[in-house]
mmCIF file of C-alpha atoms and ligand atoms in Angstrom:
data_model
loop_
_atom_site.group_PDB
_atom_site.id
_atom_site.type_symbol
_atom_site.label_atom_id
_atom_site.label_comp_id
_atom_site.label_asym_id
_atom_site.label_seq_id
_atom_site.Cartn_x
_atom_site.Cartn_y
_atom_site.Cartn_z
ATOM 1 C CA UNK P 1 1.134 -12.822 -22.706
ATOM 2 C CA UNK P 2 -2.013 -11.847 -20.823
ATOM 3 C CA UNK P 3 -1.145 -9.789 -17.751
ATOM 4 C CA UNK P 4 -3.408 -8.651 -14.901
ATOM 5 C CA UNK P 5 -2.772 -6.324 -12.011
ATOM 6 C CA UNK P 6 -4.716 -3.942 -9.804
ATOM 7 C CA UNK P 7 -4.246 -1.046 -7.449
ATOM 8 C CA UNK P 8 -6.307 -0.005 -4.445
ATOM 9 C CA UNK P 9 -7.836 3.470 -4.630
ATOM 10 C CA UNK P 10 -6.517 4.787 -1.343
ATOM 11 C CA UNK P 11 -5.630 8.326 -2.415
ATOM 12 C CA UNK P 12 -3.549 10.326 -4.837
ATOM 13 C CA UNK P 13 -0.529 8.694 -6.398
ATOM 14 C CA UNK P 14 2.992 9.734 -5.502
ATOM 15 C CA UNK P 15 6.401 9.292 -7.092
ATOM 16 C CA UNK P 16 6.904 5.997 -5.250
ATOM 17 C CA UNK P 17 3.829 4.509 -6.969
ATOM 18 C CA UNK P 18 5.158 5.565 -10.346
ATOM 19 C CA UNK P 19 8.656 4.135 -9.956
ATOM 20 C CA UNK P 20 7.439 1.063 -8.067
ATOM 21 C CA UNK P 21 4.470 0.086 -10.245
ATOM 22 C CA UNK P 22 3.061 2.351 -12.964
ATOM 23 C CA UNK P 23 6.251 2.869 -14.965
ATOM 24 C CA UNK P 24 6.465 -0.881 -15.388
ATOM 25 C CA UNK P 25 2.762 -1.180 -16.337
ATOM 26 C CA UNK P 26 3.201 1.483 -19.017
ATOM 27 C CA UNK P 27 6.061 -0.553 -20.473
ATOM 28 C CA UNK P 28 4.116 -3.810 -20.267
ATOM 29 C CA UNK P 29 1.099 -2.407 -22.119
ATOM 30 C CA UNK P 30 3.356 -1.868 -25.160
ATOM 31 C CA UNK P 31 4.343 -5.523 -25.312
ATOM 32 C CA UNK P 32 1.498 -7.571 -23.841
ATOM 33 C CA UNK P 33 -2.257 -7.923 -23.496
ATOM 34 C CA UNK P 34 -2.757 -6.013 -20.267
ATOM 35 C CA UNK P 35 -5.662 -5.684 -17.817
ATOM 36 C CA UNK P 36 -5.300 -3.098 -15.068
ATOM 37 C CA UNK P 37 -8.075 -2.550 -12.567
ATOM 38 C CA UNK P 38 -8.974 -0.152 -9.798
ATOM 39 C CA UNK P 39 -9.297 -2.545 -6.865
ATOM 40 C CA UNK P 40 -12.137 -0.821 -5.026
ATOM 41 C CA UNK P 41 -13.319 -3.999 -3.290
ATOM 42 C CA UNK P 42 -9.802 -4.495 -1.991
ATOM 43 C CA UNK P 43 -9.839 -0.958 -0.621
ATOM 44 C CA UNK P 44 -12.705 -2.086 1.618
ATOM 45 C CA UNK P 45 -10.712 -4.906 3.219
ATOM 46 C CA UNK P 46 -8.970 -2.360 5.422
ATOM 47 C CA UNK P 47 -10.906 0.844 4.773
ATOM 48 C CA UNK P 48 -14.528 -0.266 5.031
ATOM 49 C CA UNK P 49 -15.228 2.468 7.575
ATOM 50 C CA UNK P 50 -13.828 5.266 5.445
ATOM 51 C CA UNK P 51 -16.033 5.039 2.404
ATOM 52 C CA UNK P 52 -16.788 8.749 2.106
ATOM 53 C CA UNK P 53 -13.664 9.356 0.007
ATOM 54 C CA UNK P 54 -13.975 6.184 -2.082
ATOM 55 C CA UNK P 55 -15.541 7.831 -5.153
ATOM 56 C CA UNK P 56 -13.065 10.658 -5.071
ATOM 57 C CA UNK P 57 -10.137 8.248 -4.650
ATOM 58 C CA UNK P 58 -11.296 6.160 -7.621
ATOM 59 C CA UNK P 59 -11.501 9.288 -9.767
ATOM 60 C CA UNK P 60 -8.086 10.481 -8.642
ATOM 61 C CA UNK P 61 -6.612 7.094 -9.456
ATOM 62 C CA UNK P 62 -8.147 7.104 -12.944
ATOM 63 C CA UNK P 63 -6.805 10.612 -13.547
ATOM 64 C CA UNK P 64 -3.329 9.686 -12.286
ATOM 65 C CA UNK P 65 -3.211 6.518 -14.399
ATOM 66 C CA UNK P 66 -4.065 8.403 -17.572
ATOM 67 C CA UNK P 67 -1.649 11.250 -16.789
ATOM 68 C CA UNK P 68 1.135 8.749 -16.150
ATOM 69 C CA UNK P 69 0.696 7.017 -19.480
ATOM 70 C CA UNK P 70 -1.747 4.142 -19.084
ATOM 71 C CA UNK P 71 -3.771 4.097 -22.260
ATOM 72 C CA UNK P 72 -7.292 2.631 -22.639
ATOM 73 C CA UNK P 73 -6.431 1.935 -26.306
ATOM 74 C CA UNK P 74 -3.581 -0.308 -25.233
ATOM 75 C CA UNK P 75 -4.770 -1.745 -21.910
ATOM 76 C CA UNK P 76 -8.133 -2.849 -20.600
ATOM 77 C CA UNK P 77 -8.575 -0.366 -17.752
ATOM 78 C CA UNK P 78 -11.520 -1.109 -15.498
ATOM 79 C CA UNK P 79 -13.117 -0.941 -12.078
ATOM 80 C CA UNK P 80 -13.138 -4.188 -10.135
ATOM 81 C CA UNK P 81 -16.604 -3.780 -8.615
ATOM 82 C CA UNK P 82 -18.123 -3.251 -12.081
ATOM 83 C CA UNK P 83 -17.127 -6.799 -13.000
ATOM 84 C CA UNK P 84 -19.290 -8.811 -10.595
ATOM 85 C CA UNK P 85 -17.875 -12.087 -11.857
ATOM 86 C CA UNK P 86 -14.816 -11.504 -9.648
ATOM 87 C CA UNK P 87 -17.112 -11.837 -6.637
ATOM 88 C CA UNK P 88 -18.683 -15.112 -7.769
ATOM 89 C CA UNK P 89 -15.327 -16.678 -8.492
ATOM 90 C CA UNK P 90 -14.062 -15.405 -5.135
ATOM 91 C CA UNK P 91 -16.944 -17.216 -3.455
ATOM 92 C CA UNK P 92 -16.331 -20.455 -5.327
ATOM 93 C CA UNK P 93 -12.580 -20.407 -4.771
ATOM 94 C CA UNK P 94 -13.248 -19.679 -1.109
ATOM 95 C CA UNK P 95 -14.989 -23.075 -0.904
ATOM 96 C CA UNK P 96 -11.807 -24.935 -1.800
ATOM 97 C CA UNK P 97 -9.178 -22.796 -0.089
ATOM 98 C CA UNK P 98 -7.995 -24.251 3.226
ATOM 99 C CA UNK P 99 -8.170 -21.687 6.025
ATOM 100 C CA UNK P 100 -4.597 -22.474 7.052
ATOM 101 C CA UNK P 101 -3.300 -21.197 3.687
ATOM 102 C CA UNK P 102 -4.778 -17.806 4.495
ATOM 103 C CA UNK P 103 -3.566 -17.792 8.079
ATOM 104 C CA UNK P 104 -0.034 -18.266 6.752
ATOM 105 C CA UNK P 105 -0.296 -15.151 4.640
ATOM 106 C CA UNK P 106 2.529 -12.894 5.966
ATOM 107 C CA UNK P 107 0.279 -9.805 6.128
ATOM 108 C CA UNK P 108 -2.266 -11.672 8.222
ATOM 109 C CA UNK P 109 0.458 -13.205 10.403
ATOM 110 C CA UNK P 110 1.879 -9.701 11.004
ATOM 111 C CA UNK P 111 -1.534 -8.513 12.092
ATOM 112 C CA UNK P 112 -1.933 -11.402 14.514
ATOM 113 C CA UNK P 113 1.585 -10.873 15.832
ATOM 114 C CA UNK P 114 0.887 -7.191 16.412
ATOM 115 C CA UNK P 115 -2.366 -7.986 18.180
ATOM 116 C CA UNK P 116 -0.428 -10.319 20.435
ATOM 117 C CA UNK P 117 2.113 -7.602 21.156
ATOM 118 C CA UNK P 118 -0.670 -5.203 21.999
ATOM 119 C CA UNK P 119 -2.172 -7.615 24.502
ATOM 120 C CA UNK P 120 1.343 -8.026 25.998
ATOM 121 C CA UNK P 121 1.584 -4.250 26.170
ATOM 122 C CA UNK P 122 -1.801 -4.106 27.877
ATOM 123 C CA UNK P 123 -0.664 -6.649 30.462
ATOM 124 C CA UNK P 124 2.583 -4.768 31.023
ATOM 125 C CA UNK P 125 0.732 -1.495 31.583
ATOM 126 C CA UNK P 126 -1.718 -3.143 33.989
ATOM 127 C CA UNK P 127 1.083 -4.744 36.033
ATOM 128 C CA UNK P 128 2.962 -1.445 36.287
ATOM 129 C CA UNK P 129 -0.168 0.403 37.396
ATOM 130 C CA UNK P 130 -0.983 -2.323 39.901
ATOM 131 C CA UNK P 131 2.473 -1.938 41.490
ATOM 132 C CA UNK P 132 2.085 1.828 41.717
ATOM 133 C CA UNK P 133 -1.419 1.596 43.209
ATOM 134 C CA UNK P 134 -0.235 -0.927 45.808
ATOM 135 C CA UNK P 135 2.656 1.308 46.764
ATOM 136 C CA UNK P 136 0.437 4.368 47.149
ATOM 137 C CA UNK P 137 -2.234 2.506 49.132
ATOM 138 C CA UNK P 138 0.405 1.009 51.459
ATOM 139 C CA UNK P 139 1.557 4.515 52.342
ATOM 140 C CA UNK P 140 -1.924 5.736 53.261
ATOM 141 C CA UNK P 141 -2.351 6.518 56.975
ATOM 142 C CA UNK P 142 -5.600 4.538 57.084
ATOM 143 C CA UNK P 143 -6.774 1.131 55.856
ATOM 144 C CA UNK P 144 -8.773 0.961 52.627
ATOM 145 C CA UNK P 145 -11.788 -1.329 52.924
ATOM 146 C CA UNK P 146 -12.282 -3.816 50.085
ATOM 147 C CA UNK P 147 -8.878 -2.875 48.741
ATOM 148 C CA UNK P 148 -8.694 -5.768 46.286
ATOM 149 C CA UNK P 149 -11.926 -4.766 44.630
ATOM 150 C CA UNK P 150 -10.869 -1.145 44.482
ATOM 151 C CA UNK P 151 -7.433 -2.095 43.172
ATOM 152 C CA UNK P 152 -8.919 -4.081 40.286
ATOM 153 C CA UNK P 153 -11.262 -1.245 39.426
ATOM 154 C CA UNK P 154 -8.495 1.359 39.568
ATOM 155 C CA UNK P 155 -6.073 -0.724 37.545
ATOM 156 C CA UNK P 156 -8.662 -1.448 34.892
ATOM 157 C CA UNK P 157 -9.790 2.182 34.623
ATOM 158 C CA UNK P 158 -6.279 3.580 34.464
ATOM 159 C CA UNK P 159 -5.058 0.939 32.014
ATOM 160 C CA UNK P 160 -8.028 1.575 29.761
ATOM 161 C CA UNK P 161 -7.351 5.334 29.790
ATOM 162 C CA UNK P 162 -3.695 4.823 28.938
ATOM 163 C CA UNK P 163 -4.438 2.327 26.174
ATOM 164 C CA UNK P 164 -7.134 4.601 24.766
ATOM 165 C CA UNK P 165 -4.590 7.424 24.848
ATOM 166 C CA UNK P 166 -2.075 5.321 22.976
ATOM 167 C CA UNK P 167 -4.492 4.400 20.227
ATOM 168 C CA UNK P 168 -5.874 7.850 19.890
ATOM 169 C CA UNK P 169 -2.386 9.065 19.286
ATOM 170 C CA UNK P 170 -1.989 11.195 22.416
ATOM 171 C CA UNK P 171 0.686 9.066 23.966
ATOM 172 C CA UNK P 172 3.591 6.853 23.147
ATOM 173 C CA UNK P 173 3.725 7.267 19.374
ATOM 174 C CA UNK P 174 7.134 5.633 19.652
ATOM 175 C CA UNK P 175 5.646 2.538 21.234
ATOM 176 C CA UNK P 176 3.231 2.226 18.341
ATOM 177 C CA UNK P 177 5.974 2.767 15.821
ATOM 178 C CA UNK P 178 8.171 0.257 17.573
ATOM 179 C CA UNK P 179 5.516 -2.441 17.498
ATOM 180 C CA UNK P 180 4.658 -1.481 13.917
ATOM 181 C CA UNK P 181 0.941 -1.221 14.376
ATOM 182 C CA UNK P 182 -1.597 1.500 13.845
ATOM 183 C CA UNK P 183 -4.969 2.121 15.431
ATOM 184 C CA UNK P 184 -6.583 0.963 12.198
ATOM 185 C CA UNK P 185 -4.685 -2.348 12.216
ATOM 186 C CA UNK P 186 -5.700 -2.973 15.782
ATOM 187 C CA UNK P 187 -9.361 -2.148 15.668
ATOM 188 C CA UNK P 188 -10.472 -2.707 12.138
ATOM 189 C CA UNK P 189 -8.521 -5.280 10.268
ATOM 190 C CA UNK P 190 -9.223 -8.538 12.047
ATOM 191 C CA UNK P 191 -12.115 -9.391 9.735
ATOM 192 C CA UNK P 192 -13.208 -12.160 7.420
ATOM 193 C CA UNK P 193 -12.648 -9.775 4.483
ATOM 194 C CA UNK P 194 -9.051 -9.168 5.475
ATOM 195 C CA UNK P 195 -8.340 -12.849 6.054
ATOM 196 C CA UNK P 196 -9.902 -13.720 2.703
ATOM 197 C CA UNK P 197 -8.480 -10.993 0.471
ATOM 198 C CA UNK P 198 -5.806 -13.272 -1.056
ATOM 199 C CA UNK P 199 -8.691 -15.431 -2.381
ATOM 200 C CA UNK P 200 -10.212 -12.335 -3.980
ATOM 201 C CA UNK P 201 -6.803 -11.596 -5.477
ATOM 202 C CA UNK P 202 -6.671 -15.136 -6.847
ATOM 203 C CA UNK P 203 -10.123 -14.635 -8.391
ATOM 204 C CA UNK P 204 -8.999 -11.285 -9.894
ATOM 205 C CA UNK P 205 -6.176 -13.054 -11.683
ATOM 206 C CA UNK P 206 -7.649 -16.438 -12.520
ATOM 207 C CA UNK P 207 -10.875 -15.061 -13.950
ATOM 208 C CA UNK P 208 -8.813 -13.743 -16.902
ATOM 209 C CA UNK P 209 -6.606 -16.852 -17.015
ATOM 210 C CA UNK P 210 -3.696 -14.454 -16.793
ATOM 211 C CA UNK P 211 -0.244 -15.858 -17.384
ATOM 212 C CA UNK P 212 1.666 -13.014 -15.732
ATOM 213 C CA UNK P 213 1.197 -10.741 -12.743
ATOM 214 C CA UNK P 214 3.590 -7.827 -12.201
ATOM 215 C CA UNK P 215 4.355 -7.670 -8.490
ATOM 216 C CA UNK P 216 6.852 -6.366 -6.002
ATOM 217 C CA UNK P 217 8.764 -8.839 -3.842
ATOM 218 C CA UNK P 218 6.350 -8.406 -0.935
ATOM 219 C CA UNK P 219 3.509 -9.696 -3.120
ATOM 220 C CA UNK P 220 5.227 -12.949 -4.088
ATOM 221 C CA UNK P 221 3.478 -15.046 -1.400
ATOM 222 C CA UNK P 222 0.101 -13.945 -2.810
ATOM 223 C CA UNK P 223 0.981 -15.114 -6.289
ATOM 224 C CA UNK P 224 2.188 -18.403 -4.864
ATOM 225 C CA UNK P 225 -1.164 -18.741 -3.098
ATOM 226 C CA UNK P 226 -2.994 -17.996 -6.364
ATOM 227 C CA UNK P 227 -0.958 -20.733 -8.037
ATOM 228 C CA UNK P 228 -1.823 -23.159 -5.237
ATOM 229 C CA UNK P 229 -5.533 -22.325 -5.491
ATOM 230 C CA UNK P 230 -5.389 -22.820 -9.274
ATOM 231 C CA UNK P 231 -3.617 -26.169 -8.806
ATOM 232 C CA UNK P 232 -6.204 -27.287 -6.252
ATOM 233 C CA UNK P 233 -9.097 -26.297 -8.492
ATOM 234 C CA UNK P 234 -7.532 -28.070 -11.471
ATOM 235 C CA UNK P 235 -6.910 -31.170 -9.362
ATOM 236 C CA UNK P 236 -10.490 -31.262 -8.019
ATOM 237 C CA UNK P 237 -12.446 -30.369 -11.152
ATOM 238 C CA UNK P 238 -10.121 -30.743 -14.123
ATOM 239 C CA UNK P 239 -7.633 -28.497 -15.899
ATOM 240 C CA UNK P 240 -9.158 -25.005 -16.025
ATOM 241 C CA UNK P 241 -6.714 -22.353 -14.883
ATOM 242 C CA UNK P 242 -3.151 -21.702 -15.971
ATOM 243 C CA UNK P 243 -0.785 -21.064 -13.067
ATOM 244 C CA UNK P 244 0.207 -17.399 -13.340
ATOM 245 C CA UNK P 245 3.848 -16.383 -13.112
ATOM 246 C CA UNK P 246 4.982 -13.488 -10.935
ATOM 247 C CA UNK P 247 6.712 -10.871 -13.057
ATOM 248 C CA UNK P 248 8.979 -9.288 -10.508
ATOM 249 C CA UNK P 249 8.883 -5.508 -10.934
ATOM 250 C CA UNK P 250 12.322 -3.956 -11.218
ATOM 251 C CA UNK P 251 11.754 -1.509 -8.354
ATOM 252 C CA UNK P 252 13.955 1.266 -7.200
ATOM 253 C CA UNK P 253 12.784 1.974 -3.681
ATOM 254 C CA UNK P 254 12.293 5.697 -3.904
ATOM 255 C CA UNK P 255 12.978 7.453 -0.604
ATOM 256 C CA UNK P 256 10.541 10.014 0.731
ATOM 257 C CA UNK P 257 11.472 13.449 2.053
ATOM 258 C CA UNK P 258 12.652 11.939 5.362
ATOM 259 C CA UNK P 259 14.813 9.255 3.751
ATOM 260 C CA UNK P 260 12.422 6.396 4.561
ATOM 261 C CA UNK P 261 10.479 4.551 1.859
ATOM 262 C CA UNK P 262 8.015 6.953 0.253
ATOM 263 C CA UNK P 263 4.605 6.328 1.747
ATOM 264 C CA UNK P 264 1.410 8.216 2.443
ATOM 265 C CA UNK P 265 1.417 6.939 6.028
ATOM 266 C CA UNK P 266 4.898 8.401 6.708
ATOM 267 C CA UNK P 267 3.741 11.784 5.413
ATOM 268 C CA UNK P 268 6.910 11.993 3.306
ATOM 269 C CA UNK P 269 5.505 11.706 -0.223
ATOM 270 C CA UNK P 270 5.619 13.924 -3.299
ATOM 271 C CA UNK P 271 2.300 13.635 -5.125
ATOM 272 C CA UNK P 272 1.560 14.180 -8.790
ATOM 273 C CA UNK P 273 -1.287 16.391 -7.613
ATOM 274 C CA UNK P 274 1.122 18.649 -5.678
ATOM 275 C CA UNK P 275 1.595 22.166 -7.013
ATOM 276 C CA UNK P 276 5.043 23.417 -8.011
ATOM 277 C CA UNK P 277 5.209 25.400 -4.754
ATOM 278 C CA UNK P 278 4.284 22.365 -2.677
ATOM 279 C CA UNK P 279 6.967 20.286 -4.382
ATOM 280 C CA UNK P 280 9.548 23.023 -3.845
ATOM 281 C CA UNK P 281 8.725 23.297 -0.173
ATOM 282 C CA UNK P 282 8.980 19.508 0.233
ATOM 283 C CA UNK P 283 12.284 19.331 -1.636
ATOM 284 C CA UNK P 284 13.841 22.083 0.475
ATOM 285 C CA UNK P 285 12.894 20.136 3.608
ATOM 286 C CA UNK P 286 14.469 16.926 2.319
ATOM 287 C CA UNK P 287 16.586 14.870 4.678
ATOM 288 C CA UNK P 288 20.303 14.953 3.719
ATOM 289 C CA UNK P 289 23.555 13.616 5.150
ATOM 290 C CA UNK P 290 23.235 14.596 8.855
ATOM 291 C CA UNK P 291 27.028 14.975 9.142
ATOM 292 C CA UNK P 292 27.081 17.720 6.527
ATOM 293 C CA UNK P 293 25.994 20.771 8.459
ATOM 294 C CA UNK P 294 27.375 23.539 6.244
ATOM 295 C CA UNK P 295 28.677 23.992 2.739
ATOM 296 C CA UNK P 296 32.383 23.354 3.547
ATOM 297 C CA UNK P 297 31.683 20.003 5.291
ATOM 298 C CA UNK P 298 32.402 16.903 3.199
ATOM 299 C CA UNK P 299 29.179 14.948 2.540
ATOM 300 C CA UNK P 300 28.236 11.340 1.850
ATOM 301 C CA UNK P 301 26.069 11.314 -1.281
ATOM 302 C CA UNK P 302 25.710 7.546 -1.058
ATOM 303 C CA UNK P 303 23.421 7.896 1.977
ATOM 304 C CA UNK P 304 21.688 11.089 0.861
ATOM 305 C CA UNK P 305 18.126 10.846 -0.540
ATOM 306 C CA UNK P 306 18.605 14.082 -2.492
ATOM 307 C CA UNK P 307 21.469 12.434 -4.364
ATOM 308 C CA UNK P 308 19.261 9.400 -5.015
ATOM 309 C CA UNK P 309 16.873 11.730 -6.830
ATOM 310 C CA UNK P 310 19.726 13.306 -8.786
ATOM 311 C CA UNK P 311 20.632 9.819 -10.028
ATOM 312 C CA UNK P 312 17.108 9.465 -11.439
ATOM 313 C CA UNK P 313 16.361 12.954 -12.730
ATOM 314 C CA UNK P 314 19.704 14.646 -13.453
ATOM 315 C CA UNK P 315 22.041 14.178 -16.442
ATOM 316 C CA UNK P 316 24.854 11.713 -15.758
ATOM 317 C CA UNK P 317 27.693 14.176 -16.155
ATOM 318 C CA UNK P 318 26.120 16.566 -13.611
ATOM 319 C CA UNK P 319 25.465 13.697 -11.210
ATOM 320 C CA UNK P 320 29.186 12.882 -11.251
ATOM 321 C CA UNK P 321 30.028 16.520 -10.570
ATOM 322 C CA UNK P 322 27.542 16.687 -7.678
ATOM 323 C CA UNK P 323 29.007 13.536 -6.177
ATOM 324 C CA UNK P 324 32.534 14.938 -6.345
ATOM 325 C CA UNK P 325 31.588 18.380 -5.057
ATOM 326 C CA UNK P 326 29.516 16.960 -2.223
ATOM 327 C CA UNK P 327 32.358 14.695 -1.103
ATOM 328 C CA UNK P 328 34.911 17.496 -1.009
ATOM 329 C CA UNK P 329 32.551 20.042 0.535
ATOM 330 C CA UNK P 330 32.393 22.275 -2.520
ATOM 331 C CA UNK P 331 28.607 22.015 -2.782
ATOM 332 C CA UNK P 332 26.068 23.051 -0.162
ATOM 333 C CA UNK P 333 22.866 21.115 0.445
ATOM 334 C CA UNK P 334 20.623 24.102 -0.282
ATOM 335 C CA UNK P 335 22.107 24.559 -3.769
ATOM 336 C CA UNK P 336 22.063 20.828 -4.331
ATOM 337 C CA UNK P 337 18.361 20.677 -3.441
ATOM 338 C CA UNK P 338 17.577 23.628 -5.731
ATOM 339 C CA UNK P 339 19.230 21.785 -8.632
ATOM 340 C CA UNK P 340 17.313 18.643 -7.818
ATOM 341 C CA UNK P 341 14.046 20.560 -7.619
ATOM 342 C CA UNK P 342 14.596 21.960 -11.143
ATOM 343 C CA UNK P 343 15.171 18.472 -12.585
ATOM 344 C CA UNK P 344 12.294 16.964 -10.670
ATOM 345 C CA UNK P 345 9.991 19.741 -11.850
ATOM 346 C CA UNK P 346 11.002 19.130 -15.466
ATOM 347 C CA UNK P 347 9.652 15.606 -14.958
ATOM 348 C CA UNK P 348 6.563 16.588 -12.965
ATOM 349 C CA UNK P 349 5.372 19.607 -14.918
ATOM 350 C CA UNK P 350 4.147 17.754 -18.054
ATOM 351 C CA UNK P 351 2.435 15.156 -15.851
ATOM 352 C CA UNK P 352 0.734 17.934 -13.910
ATOM 353 C CA UNK P 353 -0.547 19.356 -17.202
ATOM 354 C CA UNK P 354 -1.819 15.951 -18.335
ATOM 355 C CA UNK P 355 -3.488 15.537 -14.951
ATOM 356 C CA UNK P 356 -5.247 18.828 -15.370
ATOM 357 C CA UNK P 357 -6.446 17.839 -18.850
ATOM 358 C CA UNK P 358 -7.579 14.457 -17.582
ATOM 359 C CA UNK P 359 -9.569 16.147 -14.823
ATOM 360 C CA UNK P 360 -11.272 18.334 -17.397
ATOM 361 C CA UNK P 361 -12.092 15.200 -19.431
ATOM 362 C CA UNK P 362 -13.192 13.121 -16.500
ATOM 363 C CA UNK P 363 -16.443 12.122 -18.219
ATOM 364 C CA UNK P 364 -14.607 10.541 -21.154
ATOM 365 C CA UNK P 365 -12.173 8.856 -18.813
ATOM 366 C CA UNK P 366 -15.016 7.361 -16.775
ATOM 367 C CA UNK P 367 -16.527 6.115 -20.034
ATOM 368 C CA UNK P 368 -13.247 4.527 -21.030
ATOM 369 C CA UNK P 369 -13.119 2.690 -17.692
ATOM 370 C CA UNK P 370 -16.736 1.567 -18.132
ATOM 371 C CA UNK P 371 -15.923 0.265 -21.618
ATOM 372 C CA UNK P 372 -12.958 -1.517 -20.098
ATOM 373 C CA UNK P 373 -15.244 -3.024 -17.463
ATOM 374 C CA UNK P 374 -17.552 -4.377 -20.232
ATOM 375 C CA UNK P 375 -14.614 -5.884 -22.102
ATOM 376 C CA UNK P 376 -13.312 -7.453 -18.893
ATOM 377 C CA UNK P 377 -16.814 -8.755 -18.049
ATOM 378 C CA UNK P 378 -17.101 -10.593 -21.356
ATOM 379 C CA UNK P 379 -13.924 -12.565 -20.703
ATOM 380 C CA UNK P 380 -14.782 -13.067 -17.038
ATOM 381 C CA UNK P 381 -18.215 -14.470 -17.951
ATOM 382 C CA UNK P 382 -16.679 -17.075 -20.242
ATOM 383 C CA UNK P 383 -14.344 -18.252 -17.489
ATOM 384 C CA UNK P 384 -17.179 -18.397 -14.979
ATOM 385 C CA UNK P 385 -19.361 -20.467 -17.305
ATOM 386 C CA UNK P 386 -16.536 -22.950 -17.570
ATOM 387 C CA UNK P 387 -16.041 -22.922 -13.790
ATOM 388 C CA UNK P 388 -19.748 -23.467 -13.097
ATOM 389 C CA UNK P 389 -19.803 -26.344 -15.530
ATOM 390 C CA UNK P 390 -16.729 -27.914 -13.902
ATOM 391 C CA UNK P 391 -18.398 -27.598 -10.483
ATOM 392 C CA UNK P 392 -21.728 -28.997 -11.684
ATOM 393 C CA UNK P 393 -23.465 -25.686 -11.038
ATOM 394 C CA UNK P 394 -25.308 -25.554 -14.354
HETATM 395 S S1 LIG M 401 25.353 18.256 -1.121
HETATM 396 FE FE1 LIG M 401 23.627 17.219 -2.072
HETATM 397 S S2 LIG M 401 24.219 15.086 -2.138
HETATM 398 FE FE2 LIG M 401 25.577 16.091 -0.695
HETATM 399 S S3 LIG M 401 24.603 15.763 1.289
HETATM 400 FE FE3 LIG M 401 23.952 17.771 0.539
HETATM 401 S S4 LIG M 401 22.030 17.345 -0.509
HETATM 402 FE FE4 LIG M 401 23.085 15.417 -0.254
#
């Protein structure tokens, strides 16, 4: 089966990327015809202002992929922007994709919802300030001329300062967290590129006539949209694209050091680029069962992220022992973390070495990705010729 998937170059990879995506890709490349691409155009849909690190991020991603086992002899590894055909197909598919399909995309709907909540927040802040200003002015021993004009000006100025404070991170981090929005989402993401990225994703997949796309559950709506776009194209111009199937990735949601999902934005990730010392320091700060304060206290391994890691990296018989000892208070968290660190390091150390080697061979790796881009281009060109013909563009 031909399989296509991509990853945005947004920084170094962490353990969550490996267990959520790459491990599965490495397995798939053994059994299928696989195309994996660095989605640099997609990185611009949200990060078009932060391009200074783009080159470095692409390189880091290539290095991580190779160190984690993706093999240019087994997979076509390439850079999206080196295969310009994606862009032409994106344009053509954009012509036939109803805008409403994109507006229903859950990521876009979330953005719109958050923007709405921010404007509610703005209104709430303004009303509160207005009440305070009125109260203060009423208590003044003299009458303020043109009070209404002054009030508006004051309310606007103060509200703007508070809102600016919120988005610059000085104030109310909890408010931002609660409404699940970041400064970037608010200011930068309401663009044509962001609205249209599912069409680019459809082009990325359909240009190779892929039959399978490995995705996490959150990506399912995008694959459904790709299928709908393929169906619409086939209906309008004749059978051209197969409808790709979503290959649901068997994910284990790896917790970060604070127990939440591992993510760069939560600052709770363990990176493959981290040194042994950095990993050790992160492991020793890991969140554990908050009810277990000292060694003698009975713990609850089932809610403890450290135990989650033991289940992945530690031998089964030791995991059972840890579970028992934790529950009866015979094991302290510090010792438990030290054991986990040893096992985790046994997994990370060889990858770190491969990373180092890959960095030293970066020229060859870049060549391999360029070769991959040529191979991908050849197939993409054939599909585009067919598409142009179907659309009377020849
Ligand atoms: S002993 Fe280990 S499993 Fe139990 S709470 Fe502490 S860190 Fe978690």
